[in-house]
Amino acid sequence: MSNTKITIQETTNETIIKLNSNTILINGGSYEFNNIDEAKNSPLAQQLFYLPFVKKIFVTANFIAIQRFDIVEWKDVQEEVKEQIEAYLNDGNVVVKEEKVSKKEPIEVYAEVTPNPGVMKFGTNKALTQTDVEFKNIDEASQSSPLALALFNFPFVKEVFISDNYLSITKYDMVEWNEVYGEVRTFIREYLAEGKTIIKELPKEELVAEGVKAPVQEKLELEGISAQIVDILDEYIKPAVAGDGGNIAFRSYDEQNKVVSVILQGACSGCPSSTATLKNGIENLLKEMLPDQINEVVAING
């Protein structure tokens, strides 16, 4: 038996809840089922459709979202659904029967330079993960991501960051990107086209700086100023830095000193312009949107 835990998260749509899993459910991508007939390749979704209030099911790598009919309220049935899913997963049952096809999936991979000269962004038309993951070395990658592990076999690869539909790879100074990016791009495209596993397990919290653990606190656990900060980062900051192959994750808010701590990931980590981004971008925006609540934004790994 596995040790899967499911946590319930409300959404902005009161008819939909997210059931987050601490283990990987499927290998990348997502599936949407509108009825039991569409769910023929998902034994779990078929089982859930036998509940009379289930209207629609959406499955991703690390959560299941369920939309209900109006015959019930989620508060009356969500614990029952959570327990049913946990029991199903912990018995080792399959979530989705992902077919292995001989014909390669059409995959596009493109390389983009980033503001960090040591980092190249590799975008793709395939969804890779719903949870950002970062690997500082091959040992970390070996625990959870076969794709990252394979990339570390290139001797010049220093770090790997995997997000929604792109990877940011940090290199050592032994080579220039114009010498190797084509080889890396081809490798990623072929790896994804063959349908190989991207992430097999969500990584545990790892040290990103001496004495400091990595994010991320679940948004649903936050409240007050911390929750407002996360909302602002998600809406205004993350889309911009993701375009450059990076990520800025909320770590904590010191209410007494009014200091926001963040963690830089991907192309943002070690980037020469990251200090300017923090001070002129994030810090100024938070001060403007949360008057008298923010004195400083610091990167605890920057």
Short mmCIF file of C-alpha atoms in Angstrom, two decimals:
data_model
loop_
_atom_site.label_atom_id
_atom_site.label_comp_id
_atom_site.label_asym_id
_atom_site.label_seq_id
_atom_site.Cartn_x
_atom_site.Cartn_y
_atom_site.Cartn_z
CA MET A 1 0.00 0.00 0.00
CA SER A 2 1.14 3.54 -0.72
CA ASN A 3 0.87 6.39 1.74
CA THR A 4 -1.12 8.91 -0.24
CA LYS A 5 -2.73 11.80 1.63
CA ILE A 6 -5.48 13.93 0.13
CA THR A 7 -6.15 17.50 1.26
CA ILE A 8 -9.27 19.47 0.36
CA GLN A 9 -8.94 22.94 -1.15
CA GLU A 10 -11.81 25.25 -1.96
CA THR A 11 -11.84 27.14 -5.26
CA THR A 12 -13.36 30.39 -6.46
CA ASN A 13 -16.21 28.33 -7.96
CA GLU A 14 -18.31 27.04 -5.06
CA THR A 15 -19.40 23.98 -7.09
CA ILE A 16 -15.78 22.82 -7.54
CA ILE A 17 -13.27 21.51 -5.02
CA LYS A 18 -9.66 20.48 -5.51
CA LEU A 19 -8.39 17.34 -3.85
CA ASN A 20 -4.61 17.70 -3.67
CA SER A 21 -2.41 14.62 -3.51
CA ASN A 22 1.04 14.34 -1.93
CA THR A 23 1.94 11.73 -4.56
CA ILE A 24 2.00 11.83 -8.36
CA LEU A 25 -1.26 10.65 -9.92
CA ILE A 26 -0.43 10.70 -13.64
CA ASN A 27 2.63 11.36 -15.78
CA GLY A 28 2.15 14.99 -16.82
CA GLY A 29 -0.69 16.51 -18.81
CA SER A 30 -4.31 16.41 -17.64
CA TYR A 31 -7.62 14.67 -18.31
CA GLU A 32 -11.18 16.00 -18.21
CA PHE A 33 -14.25 13.77 -17.96
CA ASN A 34 -17.80 15.03 -18.37
CA ASN A 35 -19.54 11.69 -17.79
CA ILE A 36 -18.89 8.04 -17.01
CA ASP A 37 -18.65 7.08 -20.71
CA GLU A 38 -15.80 9.53 -21.28
CA ALA A 39 -14.01 8.08 -18.24
CA LYS A 40 -13.45 4.61 -19.74
CA ASN A 41 -9.67 4.95 -19.32
CA SER A 42 -9.96 6.15 -15.70
CA PRO A 43 -11.21 3.58 -13.18
CA LEU A 44 -11.11 6.21 -10.43
CA ALA A 45 -13.21 8.71 -12.39
CA GLN A 46 -15.71 5.97 -13.24
CA GLN A 47 -16.02 5.11 -9.56
CA LEU A 48 -16.56 8.76 -8.64
CA PHE A 49 -19.26 9.19 -11.29
CA TYR A 50 -21.36 6.64 -9.40
CA LEU A 51 -21.78 9.36 -6.76
CA PRO A 52 -25.02 11.05 -7.88
CA PHE A 53 -23.77 14.58 -7.26
CA VAL A 54 -20.59 14.34 -9.40
CA LYS A 55 -20.93 16.40 -12.58
CA LYS A 56 -17.40 16.72 -13.98
CA ILE A 57 -13.90 15.46 -13.08
CA PHE A 58 -10.53 16.98 -13.94
CA VAL A 59 -7.35 14.96 -13.24
CA THR A 60 -3.79 16.34 -13.20
CA ALA A 61 -0.44 15.09 -11.95
CA ASN A 62 -1.06 16.09 -8.35
CA PHE A 63 -4.73 16.97 -7.87
CA ILE A 64 -8.26 15.98 -8.82
CA ALA A 65 -10.90 18.68 -9.26
CA ILE A 66 -14.55 17.69 -9.03
CA GLN A 67 -17.57 19.76 -9.99
CA ARG A 68 -20.87 18.90 -8.29
CA PHE A 69 -24.52 19.22 -9.19
CA ASP A 70 -26.62 21.50 -6.98
CA ILE A 71 -28.34 18.63 -5.16
CA VAL A 72 -25.75 18.79 -2.35
CA GLU A 73 -23.27 21.18 -0.74
CA TRP A 74 -19.60 20.23 -0.66
CA LYS A 75 -19.41 20.66 3.11
CA ASP A 76 -21.85 17.76 3.46
CA VAL A 77 -20.00 15.26 1.25
CA GLN A 78 -16.37 16.36 0.71
CA GLU A 79 -14.92 14.28 3.56
CA GLU A 80 -16.62 11.17 2.17
CA VAL A 81 -15.16 11.86 -1.28
CA LYS A 82 -11.70 12.53 0.15
CA GLU A 83 -11.73 9.24 2.09
CA GLN A 84 -12.93 7.33 -0.95
CA ILE A 85 -10.10 8.68 -3.12
CA GLU A 86 -7.48 8.08 -0.43
CA ALA A 87 -8.62 4.48 0.03
CA TYR A 88 -8.60 3.89 -3.73
CA LEU A 89 -5.08 5.26 -4.16
CA ASN A 90 -3.63 3.54 -1.10
CA ASP A 91 -4.84 0.19 -2.42
CA GLY A 92 -2.49 0.75 -5.37
CA ASN A 93 -5.20 1.27 -7.98
CA VAL A 94 -4.63 3.09 -11.27
CA VAL A 95 -5.95 6.64 -11.67
CA VAL A 96 -5.79 6.79 -15.48
CA LYS A 97 -4.75 4.03 -17.86
CA GLU A 98 -2.22 6.03 -19.85
CA GLU A 99 -1.75 4.21 -23.12
CA LYS A 100 1.73 3.54 -24.42
CA VAL A 101 1.60 4.30 -28.12
CA SER A 102 4.23 3.25 -30.63
CA LYS A 103 3.76 6.39 -32.65
CA LYS A 104 5.60 9.28 -31.03
CA GLU A 105 3.53 12.13 -29.69
CA PRO A 106 4.08 15.34 -31.70
CA ILE A 107 6.20 17.48 -29.39
CA GLU A 108 7.62 20.92 -29.99
CA VAL A 109 10.51 22.24 -27.93
CA TYR A 110 12.00 25.69 -28.35
CA ALA A 111 14.96 27.32 -26.63
CA GLU A 112 14.91 30.88 -25.28
CA VAL A 113 17.67 32.95 -23.75
CA THR A 114 16.94 34.44 -20.32
CA PRO A 115 18.26 37.48 -18.44
CA ASN A 116 20.53 35.05 -16.62
CA PRO A 117 23.37 34.14 -19.01
CA GLY A 118 23.89 30.83 -17.23
CA VAL A 119 20.29 29.70 -17.76
CA MET A 120 18.42 28.62 -20.91
CA LYS A 121 14.63 28.18 -21.01
CA PHE A 122 13.22 25.24 -22.97
CA GLY A 123 9.51 25.68 -23.67
CA THR A 124 7.23 22.94 -24.93
CA ASN A 125 3.67 22.35 -26.12
CA LYS A 126 3.24 19.56 -23.53
CA ALA A 127 2.10 20.22 -19.94
CA LEU A 128 4.91 19.04 -17.67
CA THR A 129 3.74 19.67 -14.11
CA GLN A 130 1.16 21.53 -12.03
CA THR A 131 3.66 22.02 -9.19
CA ASP A 132 6.97 23.82 -9.76
CA VAL A 133 9.95 21.63 -8.89
CA GLU A 134 13.63 22.51 -8.67
CA PHE A 135 16.66 20.24 -8.49
CA LYS A 136 20.06 21.52 -7.40
CA ASN A 137 21.93 18.27 -8.09
CA ILE A 138 21.61 14.75 -9.44
CA ASP A 139 20.86 13.26 -6.01
CA GLU A 140 17.76 15.42 -5.62
CA ALA A 141 16.62 14.55 -9.14
CA SER A 142 17.09 10.81 -8.59
CA GLN A 143 14.47 10.88 -5.86
CA SER A 144 11.61 12.30 -7.90
CA SER A 145 12.20 13.22 -11.57
CA PRO A 146 13.52 10.81 -14.21
CA LEU A 147 13.58 13.68 -16.71
CA ALA A 148 15.74 15.89 -14.48
CA LEU A 149 17.95 12.89 -13.68
CA ALA A 150 18.50 12.28 -17.39
CA LEU A 151 19.40 15.93 -17.95
CA PHE A 152 22.03 15.79 -15.20
CA ASN A 153 23.84 13.20 -17.32
CA PHE A 154 24.97 16.13 -19.45
CA PRO A 155 28.22 17.13 -17.69
CA PHE A 156 27.51 20.85 -18.06
CA VAL A 157 24.08 20.77 -16.36
CA LYS A 158 24.19 22.36 -12.91
CA GLU A 159 20.51 22.80 -11.95
CA VAL A 160 17.08 21.97 -13.41
CA PHE A 161 13.78 23.80 -12.79
CA ILE A 162 10.54 22.32 -14.17
CA SER A 163 7.37 24.39 -14.37
CA ASP A 164 4.02 24.34 -16.18
CA ASN A 165 5.21 23.89 -19.78
CA TYR A 166 8.91 24.70 -19.67
CA LEU A 167 12.26 23.77 -18.14
CA SER A 168 14.99 26.18 -17.09
CA ILE A 169 18.44 24.64 -17.09
CA THR A 170 21.44 26.21 -15.38
CA LYS A 171 24.85 25.30 -16.83
CA TYR A 172 28.37 25.31 -15.53
CA ASP A 173 30.81 27.75 -17.13
CA MET A 174 32.63 24.93 -18.94
CA VAL A 175 30.54 25.54 -22.10
CA GLU A 176 28.53 28.27 -23.78
CA TRP A 177 24.84 27.75 -24.50
CA ASN A 178 25.31 28.32 -28.24
CA GLU A 179 27.50 25.21 -28.26
CA VAL A 180 25.05 22.83 -26.55
CA TYR A 181 21.46 24.14 -26.56
CA GLY A 182 20.57 22.28 -29.78
CA GLU A 183 21.64 18.95 -28.32
CA VAL A 184 19.64 19.58 -25.12
CA ARG A 185 16.56 20.70 -27.06
CA THR A 186 16.64 17.54 -29.19
CA PHE A 187 17.06 15.35 -26.12
CA ILE A 188 14.07 16.94 -24.33
CA ARG A 189 11.87 16.66 -27.42
CA GLU A 190 12.67 12.97 -27.91
CA TYR A 191 12.25 12.21 -24.20
CA LEU A 192 8.78 13.78 -24.12
CA ALA A 193 7.75 12.28 -27.47
CA GLU A 194 8.45 8.81 -26.13
CA GLY A 195 6.04 9.43 -23.25
CA LYS A 196 8.64 8.82 -20.56
CA THR A 197 7.98 9.77 -16.95
CA ILE A 198 8.58 13.42 -16.11
CA ILE A 199 8.03 13.42 -12.34
CA LYS A 200 7.39 10.23 -10.38
CA GLU A 201 7.15 11.81 -6.92
CA LEU A 202 6.88 15.36 -5.61
CA PRO A 203 10.19 16.26 -3.94
CA LYS A 204 10.34 16.75 -0.19
CA GLU A 205 11.38 20.12 1.17
CA GLU A 206 15.08 20.61 0.53
CA LEU A 207 17.66 23.03 1.85
CA VAL A 208 18.12 25.92 -0.56
CA ALA A 209 20.34 27.95 1.74
CA GLU A 210 22.04 27.10 4.97
CA GLY A 211 19.37 26.51 7.58
CA VAL A 212 16.54 27.50 5.25
CA LYS A 213 13.96 25.14 3.78
CA ALA A 214 12.33 25.59 0.44
CA PRO A 215 8.70 26.57 -0.11
CA VAL A 216 5.94 26.19 -0.66
CA GLN A 217 3.34 26.81 2.00
CA GLU A 218 -0.09 25.86 0.73
CA LYS A 219 -2.04 29.00 -0.08
CA LEU A 220 -5.06 27.69 1.79
CA GLU A 221 -3.03 27.69 5.02
CA LEU A 222 -2.22 31.40 4.69
CA GLU A 223 -4.33 34.29 5.83
CA GLY A 224 -4.19 38.05 6.24
CA ILE A 225 -1.24 39.90 4.70
CA SER A 226 0.55 36.66 3.76
CA ALA A 227 -2.41 35.51 1.66
CA GLN A 228 -2.62 38.94 -0.01
CA ILE A 229 1.09 38.82 -0.84
CA VAL A 230 0.71 35.39 -2.47
CA ASP A 231 -2.26 36.65 -4.51
CA ILE A 232 -0.23 39.62 -5.78
CA LEU A 233 2.77 37.43 -6.64
CA ASP A 234 0.55 34.95 -8.49
CA GLU A 235 -1.31 37.59 -10.50
CA TYR A 236 1.30 40.22 -11.25
CA ILE A 237 4.81 38.80 -10.74
CA LYS A 238 4.91 35.11 -11.60
CA PRO A 239 3.60 35.39 -15.18
CA ALA A 240 6.29 37.95 -15.96
CA VAL A 241 9.22 36.03 -14.49
CA ALA A 242 7.94 32.73 -15.97
CA GLY A 243 8.33 34.35 -19.39
CA ASP A 244 12.04 34.63 -18.60
CA GLY A 245 12.27 31.04 -17.33
CA GLY A 246 12.16 31.87 -13.64
CA ASN A 247 9.96 31.74 -10.58
CA ILE A 248 9.67 33.67 -7.34
CA ALA A 249 8.04 31.69 -4.53
CA PHE A 250 6.66 33.15 -1.31
CA ARG A 251 8.37 31.83 1.82
CA SER A 252 7.24 33.97 4.76
CA TYR A 253 6.08 37.37 6.03
CA ASP A 254 7.55 38.92 9.18
CA GLU A 255 4.62 40.95 10.48
CA GLN A 256 6.68 42.75 13.12
CA ASN A 257 9.40 43.96 10.76
CA LYS A 258 7.16 43.96 7.67
CA VAL A 259 9.70 41.92 5.68
CA VAL A 260 8.69 39.52 2.90
CA SER A 261 11.00 36.56 2.26
CA VAL A 262 10.94 34.85 -1.13
CA ILE A 263 12.89 32.11 -2.88
CA LEU A 264 14.30 32.58 -6.37
CA GLN A 265 14.04 29.61 -8.72
CA GLY A 266 14.97 28.76 -12.28
CA ALA A 267 16.50 31.64 -14.23
CA CYS A 268 15.89 34.02 -11.30
CA SER A 269 18.31 32.11 -9.08
CA GLY A 270 21.74 33.67 -9.37
CA CYS A 271 20.59 36.10 -12.05
CA PRO A 272 22.56 39.38 -12.14
CA SER A 273 19.31 41.32 -12.52
CA SER A 274 17.44 39.52 -9.72
CA THR A 275 18.28 42.20 -7.13
CA ALA A 276 16.84 44.89 -9.37
CA THR A 277 13.76 42.74 -9.96
CA LEU A 278 13.28 42.32 -6.22
CA LYS A 279 13.74 45.96 -5.31
CA ASN A 280 12.39 47.83 -8.31
CA GLY A 281 9.71 45.31 -9.23
CA ILE A 282 8.32 43.16 -6.44
CA GLU A 283 9.13 45.39 -3.48
CA ASN A 284 7.72 48.54 -5.08
CA LEU A 285 4.59 46.74 -6.25
CA LEU A 286 3.89 45.24 -2.83
CA LYS A 287 4.46 48.59 -1.12
CA GLU A 288 2.03 50.21 -3.54
CA MET A 289 -0.66 47.55 -3.23
CA LEU A 290 -0.25 46.95 0.51
CA PRO A 291 0.40 50.45 1.95
CA ASP A 292 2.26 50.58 5.28
CA GLN A 293 2.54 46.76 5.37
CA ILE A 294 5.82 46.18 3.50
CA ASN A 295 9.27 47.53 4.40
CA GLU A 296 11.45 45.18 2.40
CA VAL A 297 11.50 42.10 0.17
CA VAL A 298 14.48 39.77 0.57
CA ALA A 299 15.53 36.63 -1.26
CA ILE A 300 16.70 34.07 1.29
CA ASN A 301 18.67 32.22 -1.39
CA GLY A 302 19.74 35.25 -3.38
#
